[in-house]
CSV table of C-alpha atoms and ligand atoms in Angstrom, one decimal:
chain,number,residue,atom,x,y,z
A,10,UNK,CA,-5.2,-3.8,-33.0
A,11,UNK,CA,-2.6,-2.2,-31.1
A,12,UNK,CA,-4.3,0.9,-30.6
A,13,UNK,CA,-7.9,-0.9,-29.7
A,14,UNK,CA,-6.2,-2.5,-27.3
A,15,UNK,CA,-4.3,0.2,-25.7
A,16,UNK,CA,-7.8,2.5,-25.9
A,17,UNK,CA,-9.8,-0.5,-24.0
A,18,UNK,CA,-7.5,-0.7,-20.9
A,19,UNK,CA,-7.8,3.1,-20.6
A,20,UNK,CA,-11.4,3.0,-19.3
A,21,UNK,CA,-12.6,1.8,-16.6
A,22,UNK,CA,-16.1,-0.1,-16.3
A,23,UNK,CA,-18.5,1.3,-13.3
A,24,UNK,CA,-19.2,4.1,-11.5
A,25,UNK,CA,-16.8,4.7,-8.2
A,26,UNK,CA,-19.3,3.3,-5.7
A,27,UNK,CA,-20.4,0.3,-7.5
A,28,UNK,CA,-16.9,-0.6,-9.1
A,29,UNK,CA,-15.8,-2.0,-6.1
A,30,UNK,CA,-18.8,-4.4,-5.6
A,31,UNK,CA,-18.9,-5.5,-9.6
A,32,UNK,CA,-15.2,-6.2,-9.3
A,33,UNK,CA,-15.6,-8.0,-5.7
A,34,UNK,CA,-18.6,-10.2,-7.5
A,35,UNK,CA,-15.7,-11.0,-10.6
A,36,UNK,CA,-18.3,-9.8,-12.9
A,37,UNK,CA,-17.3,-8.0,-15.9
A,38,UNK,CA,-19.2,-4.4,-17.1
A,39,UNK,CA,-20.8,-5.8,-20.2
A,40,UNK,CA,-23.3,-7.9,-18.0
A,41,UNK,CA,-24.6,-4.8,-16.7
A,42,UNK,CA,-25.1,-2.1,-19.2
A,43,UNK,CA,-26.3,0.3,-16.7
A,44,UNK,CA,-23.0,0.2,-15.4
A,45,UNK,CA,-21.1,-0.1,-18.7
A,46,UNK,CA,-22.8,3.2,-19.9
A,47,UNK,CA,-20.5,4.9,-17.4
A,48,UNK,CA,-17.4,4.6,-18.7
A,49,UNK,CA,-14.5,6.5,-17.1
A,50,UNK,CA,-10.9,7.1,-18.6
A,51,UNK,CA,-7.5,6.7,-16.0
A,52,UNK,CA,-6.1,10.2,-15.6
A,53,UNK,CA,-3.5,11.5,-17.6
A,54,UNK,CA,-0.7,10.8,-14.9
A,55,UNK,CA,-1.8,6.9,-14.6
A,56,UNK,CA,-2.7,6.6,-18.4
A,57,UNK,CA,0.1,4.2,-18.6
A,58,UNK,CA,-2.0,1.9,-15.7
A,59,UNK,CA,-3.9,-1.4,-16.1
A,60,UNK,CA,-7.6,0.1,-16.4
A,61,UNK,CA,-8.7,-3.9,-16.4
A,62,UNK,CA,-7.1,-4.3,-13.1
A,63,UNK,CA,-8.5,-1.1,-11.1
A,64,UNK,CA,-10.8,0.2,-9.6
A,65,UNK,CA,-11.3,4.0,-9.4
A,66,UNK,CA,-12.6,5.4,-6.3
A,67,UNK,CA,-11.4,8.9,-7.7
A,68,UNK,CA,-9.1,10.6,-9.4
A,69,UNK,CA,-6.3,10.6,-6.6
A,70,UNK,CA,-7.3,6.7,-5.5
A,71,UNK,CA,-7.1,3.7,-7.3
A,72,UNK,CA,-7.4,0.1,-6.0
A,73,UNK,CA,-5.9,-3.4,-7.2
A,74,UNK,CA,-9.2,-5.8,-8.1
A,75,UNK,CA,-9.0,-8.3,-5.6
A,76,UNK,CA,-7.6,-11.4,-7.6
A,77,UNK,CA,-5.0,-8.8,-9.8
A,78,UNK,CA,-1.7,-9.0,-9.3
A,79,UNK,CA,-1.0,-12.7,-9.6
A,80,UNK,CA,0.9,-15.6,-7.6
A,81,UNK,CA,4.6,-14.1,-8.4
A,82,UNK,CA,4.9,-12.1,-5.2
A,83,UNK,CA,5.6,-8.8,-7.2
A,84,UNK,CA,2.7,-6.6,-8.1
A,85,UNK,CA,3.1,-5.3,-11.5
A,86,UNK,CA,3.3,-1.4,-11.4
A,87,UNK,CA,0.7,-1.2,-14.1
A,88,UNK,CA,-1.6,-2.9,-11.7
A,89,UNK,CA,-0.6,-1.2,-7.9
A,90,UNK,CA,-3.2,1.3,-6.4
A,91,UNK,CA,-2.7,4.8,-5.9
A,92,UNK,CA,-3.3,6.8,-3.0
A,93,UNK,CA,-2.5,10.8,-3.4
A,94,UNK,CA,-3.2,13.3,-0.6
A,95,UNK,CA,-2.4,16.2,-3.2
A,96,UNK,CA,-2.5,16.3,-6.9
A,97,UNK,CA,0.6,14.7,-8.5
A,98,UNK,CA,3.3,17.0,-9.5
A,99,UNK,CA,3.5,17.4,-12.9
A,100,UNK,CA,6.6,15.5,-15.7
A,101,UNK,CA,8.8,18.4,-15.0
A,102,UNK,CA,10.3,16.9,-11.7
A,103,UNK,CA,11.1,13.7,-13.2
A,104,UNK,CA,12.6,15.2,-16.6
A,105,UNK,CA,16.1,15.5,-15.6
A,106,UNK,CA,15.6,12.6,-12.8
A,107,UNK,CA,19.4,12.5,-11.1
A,108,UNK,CA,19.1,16.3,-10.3
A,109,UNK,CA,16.6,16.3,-8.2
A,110,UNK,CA,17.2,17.4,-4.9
A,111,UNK,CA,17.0,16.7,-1.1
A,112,UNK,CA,18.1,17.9,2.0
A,113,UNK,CA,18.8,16.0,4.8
A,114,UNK,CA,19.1,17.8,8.1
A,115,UNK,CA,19.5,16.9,12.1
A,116,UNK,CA,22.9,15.0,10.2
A,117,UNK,CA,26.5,16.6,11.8
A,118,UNK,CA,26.8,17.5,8.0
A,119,UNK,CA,23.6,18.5,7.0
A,120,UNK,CA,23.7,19.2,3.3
A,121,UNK,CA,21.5,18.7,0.0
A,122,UNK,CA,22.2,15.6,-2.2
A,123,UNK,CA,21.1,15.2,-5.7
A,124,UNK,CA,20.0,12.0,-6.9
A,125,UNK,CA,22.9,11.4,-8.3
A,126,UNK,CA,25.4,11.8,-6.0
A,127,UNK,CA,23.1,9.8,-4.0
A,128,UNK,CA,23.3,7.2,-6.3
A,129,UNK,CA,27.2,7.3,-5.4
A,130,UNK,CA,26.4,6.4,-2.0
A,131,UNK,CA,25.4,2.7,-1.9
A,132,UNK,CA,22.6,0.8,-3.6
A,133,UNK,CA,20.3,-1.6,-1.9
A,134,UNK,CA,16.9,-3.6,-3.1
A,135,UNK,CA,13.9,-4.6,-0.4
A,136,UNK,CA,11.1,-6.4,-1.3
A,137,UNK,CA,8.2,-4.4,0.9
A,138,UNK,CA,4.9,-4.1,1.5
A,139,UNK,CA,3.0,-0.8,0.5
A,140,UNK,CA,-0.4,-0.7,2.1
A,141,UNK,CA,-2.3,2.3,2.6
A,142,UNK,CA,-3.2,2.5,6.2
A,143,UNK,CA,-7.2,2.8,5.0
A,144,UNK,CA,-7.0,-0.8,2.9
A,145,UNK,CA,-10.0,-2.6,4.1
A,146,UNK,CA,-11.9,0.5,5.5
A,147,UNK,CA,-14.7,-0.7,3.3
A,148,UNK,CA,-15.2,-3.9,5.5
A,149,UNK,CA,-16.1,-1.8,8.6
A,150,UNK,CA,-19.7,-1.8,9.5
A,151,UNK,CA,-19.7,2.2,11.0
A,152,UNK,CA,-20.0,5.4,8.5
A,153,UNK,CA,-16.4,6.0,7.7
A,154,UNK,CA,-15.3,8.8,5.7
A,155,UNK,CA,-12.2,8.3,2.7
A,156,UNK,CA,-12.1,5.8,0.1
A,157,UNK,CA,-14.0,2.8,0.9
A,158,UNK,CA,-11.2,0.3,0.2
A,159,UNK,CA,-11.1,-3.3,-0.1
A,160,UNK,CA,-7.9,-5.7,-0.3
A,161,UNK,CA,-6.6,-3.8,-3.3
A,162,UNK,CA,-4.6,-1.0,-1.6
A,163,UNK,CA,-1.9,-2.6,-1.4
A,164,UNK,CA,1.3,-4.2,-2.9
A,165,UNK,CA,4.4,-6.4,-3.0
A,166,UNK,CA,6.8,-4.0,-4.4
A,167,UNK,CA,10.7,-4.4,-5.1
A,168,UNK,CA,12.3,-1.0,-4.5
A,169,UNK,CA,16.1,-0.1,-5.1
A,170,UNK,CA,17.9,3.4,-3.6
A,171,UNK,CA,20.1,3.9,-1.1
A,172,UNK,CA,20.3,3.2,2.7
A,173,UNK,CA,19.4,5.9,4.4
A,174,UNK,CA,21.9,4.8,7.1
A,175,UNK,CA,24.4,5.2,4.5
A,176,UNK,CA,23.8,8.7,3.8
A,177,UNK,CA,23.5,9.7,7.3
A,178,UNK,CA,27.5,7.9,7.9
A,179,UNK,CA,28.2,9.8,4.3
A,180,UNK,CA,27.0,13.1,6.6
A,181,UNK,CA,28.9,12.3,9.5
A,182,UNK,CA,26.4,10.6,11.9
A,183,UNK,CA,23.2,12.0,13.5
A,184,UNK,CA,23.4,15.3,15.6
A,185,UNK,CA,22.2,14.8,18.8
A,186,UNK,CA,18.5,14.8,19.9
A,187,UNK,CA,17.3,13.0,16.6
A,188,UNK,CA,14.5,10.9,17.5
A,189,UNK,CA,12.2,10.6,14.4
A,190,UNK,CA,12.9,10.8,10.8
A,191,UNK,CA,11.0,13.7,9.4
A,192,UNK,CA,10.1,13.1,5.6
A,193,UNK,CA,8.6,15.7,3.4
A,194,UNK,CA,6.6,15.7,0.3
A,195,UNK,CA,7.4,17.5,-3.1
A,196,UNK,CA,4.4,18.5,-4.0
A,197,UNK,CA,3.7,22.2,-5.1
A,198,UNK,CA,1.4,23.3,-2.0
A,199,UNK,CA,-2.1,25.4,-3.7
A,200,UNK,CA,-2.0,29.3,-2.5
A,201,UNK,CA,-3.3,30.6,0.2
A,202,UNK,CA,-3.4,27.5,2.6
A,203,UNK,CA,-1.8,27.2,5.9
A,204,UNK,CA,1.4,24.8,4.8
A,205,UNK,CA,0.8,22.8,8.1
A,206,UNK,CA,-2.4,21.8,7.4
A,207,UNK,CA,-2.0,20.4,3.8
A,208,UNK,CA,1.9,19.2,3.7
A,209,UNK,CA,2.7,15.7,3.3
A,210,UNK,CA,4.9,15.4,6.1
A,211,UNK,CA,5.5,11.9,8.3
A,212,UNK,CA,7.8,11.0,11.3
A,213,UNK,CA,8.8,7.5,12.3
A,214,UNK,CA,10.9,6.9,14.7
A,215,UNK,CA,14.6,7.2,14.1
A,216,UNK,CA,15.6,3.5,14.5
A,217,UNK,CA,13.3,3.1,11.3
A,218,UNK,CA,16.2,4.5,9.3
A,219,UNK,CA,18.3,1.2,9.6
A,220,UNK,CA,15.8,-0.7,7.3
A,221,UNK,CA,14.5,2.8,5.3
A,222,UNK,CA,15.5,3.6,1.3
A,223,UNK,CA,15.6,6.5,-0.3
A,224,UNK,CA,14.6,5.0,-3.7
A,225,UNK,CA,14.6,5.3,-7.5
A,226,UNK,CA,13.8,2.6,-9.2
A,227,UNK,CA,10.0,0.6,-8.4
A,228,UNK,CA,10.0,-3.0,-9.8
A,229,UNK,CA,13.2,-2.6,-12.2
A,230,UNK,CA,11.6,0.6,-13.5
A,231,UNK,CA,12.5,4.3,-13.0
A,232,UNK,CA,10.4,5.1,-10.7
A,233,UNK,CA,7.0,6.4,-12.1
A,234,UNK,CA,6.2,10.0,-11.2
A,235,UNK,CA,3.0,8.6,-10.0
A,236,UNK,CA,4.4,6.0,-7.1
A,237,UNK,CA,6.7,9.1,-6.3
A,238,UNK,CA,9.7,9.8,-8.8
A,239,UNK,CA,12.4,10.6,-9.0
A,240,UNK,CA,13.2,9.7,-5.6
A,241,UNK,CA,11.0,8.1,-2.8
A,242,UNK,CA,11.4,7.3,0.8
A,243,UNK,CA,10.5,3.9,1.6
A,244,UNK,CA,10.1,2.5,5.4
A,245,UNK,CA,10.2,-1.0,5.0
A,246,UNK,CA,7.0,-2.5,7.4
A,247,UNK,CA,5.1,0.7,7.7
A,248,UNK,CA,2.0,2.0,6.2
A,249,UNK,CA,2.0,3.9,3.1
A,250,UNK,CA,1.7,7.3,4.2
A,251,UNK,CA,5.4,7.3,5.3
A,252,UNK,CA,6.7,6.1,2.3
A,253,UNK,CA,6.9,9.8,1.5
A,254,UNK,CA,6.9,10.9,-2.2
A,255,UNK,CA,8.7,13.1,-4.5
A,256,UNK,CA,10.5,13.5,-1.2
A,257,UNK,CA,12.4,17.0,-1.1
A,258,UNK,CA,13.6,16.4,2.9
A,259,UNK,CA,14.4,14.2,5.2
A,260,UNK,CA,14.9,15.7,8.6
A,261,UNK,CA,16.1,14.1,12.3
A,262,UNK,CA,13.9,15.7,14.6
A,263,UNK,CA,13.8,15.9,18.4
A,264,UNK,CA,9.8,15.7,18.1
A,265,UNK,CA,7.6,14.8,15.3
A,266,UNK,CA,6.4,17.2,12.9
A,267,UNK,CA,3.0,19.2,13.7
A,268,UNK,CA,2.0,19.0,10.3
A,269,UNK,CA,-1.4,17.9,10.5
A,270,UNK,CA,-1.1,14.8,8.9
A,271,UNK,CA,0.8,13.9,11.2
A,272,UNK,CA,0.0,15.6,14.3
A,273,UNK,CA,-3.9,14.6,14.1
A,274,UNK,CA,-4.5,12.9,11.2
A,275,UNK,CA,-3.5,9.3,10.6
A,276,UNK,CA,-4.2,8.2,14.7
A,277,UNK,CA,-6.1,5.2,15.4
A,278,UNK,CA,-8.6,6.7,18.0
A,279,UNK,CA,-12.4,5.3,19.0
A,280,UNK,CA,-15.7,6.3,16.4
A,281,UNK,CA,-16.5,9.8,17.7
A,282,UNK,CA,-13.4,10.7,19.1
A,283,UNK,CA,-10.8,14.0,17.5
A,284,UNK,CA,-7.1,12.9,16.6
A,285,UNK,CA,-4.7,13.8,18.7
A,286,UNK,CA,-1.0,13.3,19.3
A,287,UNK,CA,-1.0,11.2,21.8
A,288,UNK,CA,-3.4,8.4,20.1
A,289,UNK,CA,-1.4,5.4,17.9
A,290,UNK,CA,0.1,6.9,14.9
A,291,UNK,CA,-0.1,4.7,11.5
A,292,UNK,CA,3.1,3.3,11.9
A,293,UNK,CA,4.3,-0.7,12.1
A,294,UNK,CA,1.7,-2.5,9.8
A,295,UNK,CA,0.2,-5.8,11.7
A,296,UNK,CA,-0.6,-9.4,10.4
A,297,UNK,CA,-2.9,-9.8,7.7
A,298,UNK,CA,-3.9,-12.3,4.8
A,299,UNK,CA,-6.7,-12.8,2.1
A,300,UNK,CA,-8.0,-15.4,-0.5
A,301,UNK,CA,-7.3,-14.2,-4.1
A,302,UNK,CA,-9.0,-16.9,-5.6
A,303,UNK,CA,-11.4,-18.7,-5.9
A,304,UNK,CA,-13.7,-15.7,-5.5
A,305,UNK,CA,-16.9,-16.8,-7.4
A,306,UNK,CA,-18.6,-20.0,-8.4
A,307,UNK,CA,-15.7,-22.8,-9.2
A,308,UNK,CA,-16.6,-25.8,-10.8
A,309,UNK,CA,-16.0,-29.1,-8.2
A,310,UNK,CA,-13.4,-31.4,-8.3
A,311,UNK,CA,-9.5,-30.0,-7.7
A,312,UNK,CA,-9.5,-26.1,-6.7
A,313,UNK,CA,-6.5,-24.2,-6.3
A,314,UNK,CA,-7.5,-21.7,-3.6
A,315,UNK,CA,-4.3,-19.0,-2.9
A,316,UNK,CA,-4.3,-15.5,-1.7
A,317,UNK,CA,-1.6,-13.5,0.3
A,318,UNK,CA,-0.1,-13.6,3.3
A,319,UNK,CA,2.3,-10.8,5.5
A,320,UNK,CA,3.5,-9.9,9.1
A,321,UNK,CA,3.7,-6.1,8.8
A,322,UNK,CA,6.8,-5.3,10.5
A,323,UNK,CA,8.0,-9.3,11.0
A,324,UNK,CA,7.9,-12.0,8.8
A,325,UNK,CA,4.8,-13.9,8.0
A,326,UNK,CA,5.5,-17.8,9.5
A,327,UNK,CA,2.5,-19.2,8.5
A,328,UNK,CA,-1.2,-19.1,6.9
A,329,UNK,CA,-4.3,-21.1,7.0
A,330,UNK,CA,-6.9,-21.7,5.2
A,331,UNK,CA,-10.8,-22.3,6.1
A,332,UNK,CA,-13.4,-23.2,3.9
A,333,UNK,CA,-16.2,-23.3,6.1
A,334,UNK,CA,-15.9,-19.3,7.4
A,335,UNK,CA,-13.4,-20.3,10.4
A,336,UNK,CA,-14.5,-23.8,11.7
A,337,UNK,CA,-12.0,-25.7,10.7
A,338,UNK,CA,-8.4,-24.6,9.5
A,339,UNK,CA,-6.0,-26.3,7.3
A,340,UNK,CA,-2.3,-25.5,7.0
A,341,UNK,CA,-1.7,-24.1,3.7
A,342,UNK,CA,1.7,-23.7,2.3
A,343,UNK,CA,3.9,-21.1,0.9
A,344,UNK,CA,4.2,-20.8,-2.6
A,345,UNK,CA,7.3,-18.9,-4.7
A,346,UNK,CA,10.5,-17.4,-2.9
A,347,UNK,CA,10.8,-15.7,0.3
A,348,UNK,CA,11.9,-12.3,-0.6
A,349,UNK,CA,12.4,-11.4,3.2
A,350,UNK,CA,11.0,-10.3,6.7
A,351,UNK,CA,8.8,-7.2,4.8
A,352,UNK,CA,7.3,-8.7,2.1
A,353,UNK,CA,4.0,-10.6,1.3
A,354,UNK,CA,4.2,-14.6,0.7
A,355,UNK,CA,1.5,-15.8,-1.8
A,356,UNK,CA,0.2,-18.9,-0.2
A,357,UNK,CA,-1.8,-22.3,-1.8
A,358,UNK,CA,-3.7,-24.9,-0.5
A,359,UNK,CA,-5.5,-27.2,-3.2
A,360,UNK,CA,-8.9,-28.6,-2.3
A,361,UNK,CA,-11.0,-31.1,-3.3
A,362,UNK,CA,-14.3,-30.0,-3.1
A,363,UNK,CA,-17.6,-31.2,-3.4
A,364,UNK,CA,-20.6,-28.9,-5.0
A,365,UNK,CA,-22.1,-26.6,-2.4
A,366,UNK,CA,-21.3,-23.4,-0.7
A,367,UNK,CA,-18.2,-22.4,1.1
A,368,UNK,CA,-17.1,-19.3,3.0
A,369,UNK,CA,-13.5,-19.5,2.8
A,370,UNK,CA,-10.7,-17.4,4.3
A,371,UNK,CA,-7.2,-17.2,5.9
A,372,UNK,CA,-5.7,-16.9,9.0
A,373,UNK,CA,-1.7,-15.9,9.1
A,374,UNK,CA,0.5,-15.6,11.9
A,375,UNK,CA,3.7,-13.6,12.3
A,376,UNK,CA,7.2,-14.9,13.9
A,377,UNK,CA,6.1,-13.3,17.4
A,378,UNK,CA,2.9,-15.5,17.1
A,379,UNK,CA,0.2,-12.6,16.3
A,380,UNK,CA,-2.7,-14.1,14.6
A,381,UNK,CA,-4.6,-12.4,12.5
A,382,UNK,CA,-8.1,-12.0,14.6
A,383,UNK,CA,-11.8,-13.3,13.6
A,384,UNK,CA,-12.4,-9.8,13.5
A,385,UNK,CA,-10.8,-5.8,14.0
A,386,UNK,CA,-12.2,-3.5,16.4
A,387,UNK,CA,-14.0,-0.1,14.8
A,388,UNK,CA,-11.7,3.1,14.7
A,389,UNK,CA,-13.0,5.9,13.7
A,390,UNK,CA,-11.0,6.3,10.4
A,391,UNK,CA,-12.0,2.9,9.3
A,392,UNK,CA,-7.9,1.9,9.5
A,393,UNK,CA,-6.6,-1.4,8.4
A,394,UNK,CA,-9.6,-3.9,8.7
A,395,UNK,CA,-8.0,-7.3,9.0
A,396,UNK,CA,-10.1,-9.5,10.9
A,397,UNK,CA,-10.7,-13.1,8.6
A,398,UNK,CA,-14.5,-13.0,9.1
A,399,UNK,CA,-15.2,-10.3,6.5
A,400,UNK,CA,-11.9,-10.5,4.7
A,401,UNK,CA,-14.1,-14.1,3.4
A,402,UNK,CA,-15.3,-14.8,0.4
A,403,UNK,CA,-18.7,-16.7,-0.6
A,404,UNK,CA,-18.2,-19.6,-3.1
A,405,UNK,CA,-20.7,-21.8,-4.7
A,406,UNK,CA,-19.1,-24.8,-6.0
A,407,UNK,CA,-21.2,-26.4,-8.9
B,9,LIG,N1,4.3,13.1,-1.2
B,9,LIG,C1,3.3,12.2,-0.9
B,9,LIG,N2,3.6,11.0,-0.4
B,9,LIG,C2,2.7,10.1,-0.2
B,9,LIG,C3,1.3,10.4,-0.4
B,9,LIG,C4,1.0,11.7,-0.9
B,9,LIG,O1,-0.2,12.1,-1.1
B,9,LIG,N3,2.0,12.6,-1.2
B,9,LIG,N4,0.3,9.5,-0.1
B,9,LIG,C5,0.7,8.5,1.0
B,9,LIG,C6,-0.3,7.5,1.1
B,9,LIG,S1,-1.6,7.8,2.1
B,9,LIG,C7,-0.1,6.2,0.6
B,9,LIG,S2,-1.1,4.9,1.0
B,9,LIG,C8,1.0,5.9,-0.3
B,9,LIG,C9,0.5,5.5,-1.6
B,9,LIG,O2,1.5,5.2,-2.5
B,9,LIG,P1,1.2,4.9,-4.0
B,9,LIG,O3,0.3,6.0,-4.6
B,9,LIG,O4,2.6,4.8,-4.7
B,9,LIG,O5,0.5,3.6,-4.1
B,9,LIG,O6,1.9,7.0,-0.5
B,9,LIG,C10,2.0,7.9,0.6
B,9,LIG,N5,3.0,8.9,0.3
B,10,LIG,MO1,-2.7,5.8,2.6
């Protein structure tokens, strides 16, 4: 039994293009053998995921399903996506777990830590966010390149480590001219490529650091190699990419890094146009909200329609609901405890409804008054769609 079950939620149903629409739809494999025939198995490094509850776009991405993940606030690590720019380091790095080692430089002591005297440091939780800046690329009507996203690249995610703040006091303060916090990736770099233009490298800017952890533990757990183990940097309110992991250095530089993810890639710029340095860099994360459920035909009467709800950077203050693709809105509330200024809020409102069709989305505002728009300008990289006209789903209540 055990062992049937284990071997079932190792595959995945669909092949990486038509996943996404099957699992959009709600509709399970079996009603479409010609997509059951494809079966595909999780990679060894995510064997331990949810199969049921992804969707594999390739080997290095893997979404949420939209309605995964629940009304608890906490995505379960089984079921939170992946996004790797490089292939995952292999177990090695996380066998002896409090040795591993980082540097931290532009400090007046600059010196390498290990994990476990970091752990001697301080400890801290946050409850954030982790949203790859792509998630809803797939809602853009323009030719984008990269995975074609939906809701699922993202995650409410409980993350314990130490301050960074705390380790820079530990290391005397920061030396002068530190404007950005430089972190780098631990992955092994393939031969024979310029470092610069493969690196997983990010800056933020500095003041980042007074919210930023450099974690171990993801949801209670160790943290899996796969989400970054043994130790992670998390920058509470920004997009995924600088949540740097397996990170080997964290830096405070006078400019950002020219590594090209950095320097070019990651920039919001208009279709057509080269990144560039100067151009928006994926940092502070903006308002955003969808509908988890319904997502297909609901039978009438009572409907419990939820979904979830976050200000990026700022808290989320409140959410609305439409059920008739943004005529009318209706204040929903929030449901489950408010685990702070960087996290998602799942929110409710319960409907009667009568049979017939309904578009329905949500609308949430952040404490500076933001509201998430009807729609989101193109960029050429297909970055963070979060406008509530296509973020909508169709539902025919019978
Ligand atoms: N070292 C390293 N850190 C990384 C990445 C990577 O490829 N290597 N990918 C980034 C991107 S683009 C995202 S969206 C998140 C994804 O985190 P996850 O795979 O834990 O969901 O990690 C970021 N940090
Ligand atoms: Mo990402």
């Amino acid at each position: 039994m055990e062992t049937a079950r284990i071997h079932r939620r190792h595959f995945l149903i669909g092949s990486a293009s038509t996943a996404g629409a099957i699992a959009a739809a709600g509709v399970t494999g079996s009603s479409f053998p010609a997509f059951a025939a494809e079966t595909k198995e999780l990679p060894d490094y995510v064997s331990w995921k949810d199969a049921d509850k992804l969707i594999m776009h390739t080997e290095q991405t893997l979404e949420m399903k939209r309605g995964a993940g629940g009304t608890s606030v906490i995505t379960p690590n089984e079921e939170v996506y992946i996004r790797n720019n490089l292939p995952s380091p292999d177990e090695s790095i996380v066998a002896d777990r409090d040795a591993w080692e980082v540097s931290i430089e532009g400090v007046n002591d600059p010196r390498t830590l290990t994990v476990g005297e970091l752990k001697n440091i301080g400890i801290e939780t946050v409850a954030t966010v982790l949203q790859c800046s792509g998630n809803g690329r797939g809602f853009y009507e323009h030719e984008t390149s990269g995975s074609q996203w939906l809701t699922g690249a993202a995650g409410c995610i409980l993350w314990s480590g130490v301050p960074v703040r705390k380790v820079v006091e530990e290391l005397g303060g920061l030396a002068d001219g530190g404007n950005f916090m430089t972190s780098t990736g631990g992955e092994q770099l393939p031969e024979g490529v310029e470092e610069k233009d493969i690196i997983v490298e990010r800056s933020v800017p500095a003041e980042a650091m007074e919210n930023a952890i450099l974690a171990w533990e993801m949801n209670g757990d160790e943290m899996p190699l796969a989400h970054g183990g043994p130790l992670r940097m998390i920058v509470p309110g920004y997009y995924g990419i600088n949540n740097v992991k397996y990170v080997k250095r964290v830096a405070f530089t006078e400019e950002e890094t020219d590594a090209k993810i950095q320097a070019s890639g990651y920039r919001v710029r208009p279709v057509g146009v080269d990144g560039a340095p100067d151009q928006p860099s994926m940092w502070e994360m903006q308002v955003k909200s969808w509908v988890t459920h319904p997502l297909k035909d609901s039978e009438s009467g009572r409907v419990q329609i939820y979904g979830v709800a976050f200000g990026g950077d700022k808290p989320v203050e409140k959410v609305e609901v439409s059920l008739d693709g943004g005529e009318s809105w209706q204040d929903a509330s929030f449901i489950g405890p408010d685990l702070g200024r960087f996290a998602w809020r799942p929110f409710l409102l319960t409907a009667d409804l009568e049979p017939g069709d309904y578009v329905i989305t949500s609308r949430a505002t952040d404490s500076d008054g933001n509201v998430q728009p009807e729609s989101t300008e193109p960029n050429h990289r297909g970055y963070d769609y979060n406008g509530w006209d296509r973020l909508a789903v169709e539902v025919t209540v019978v």
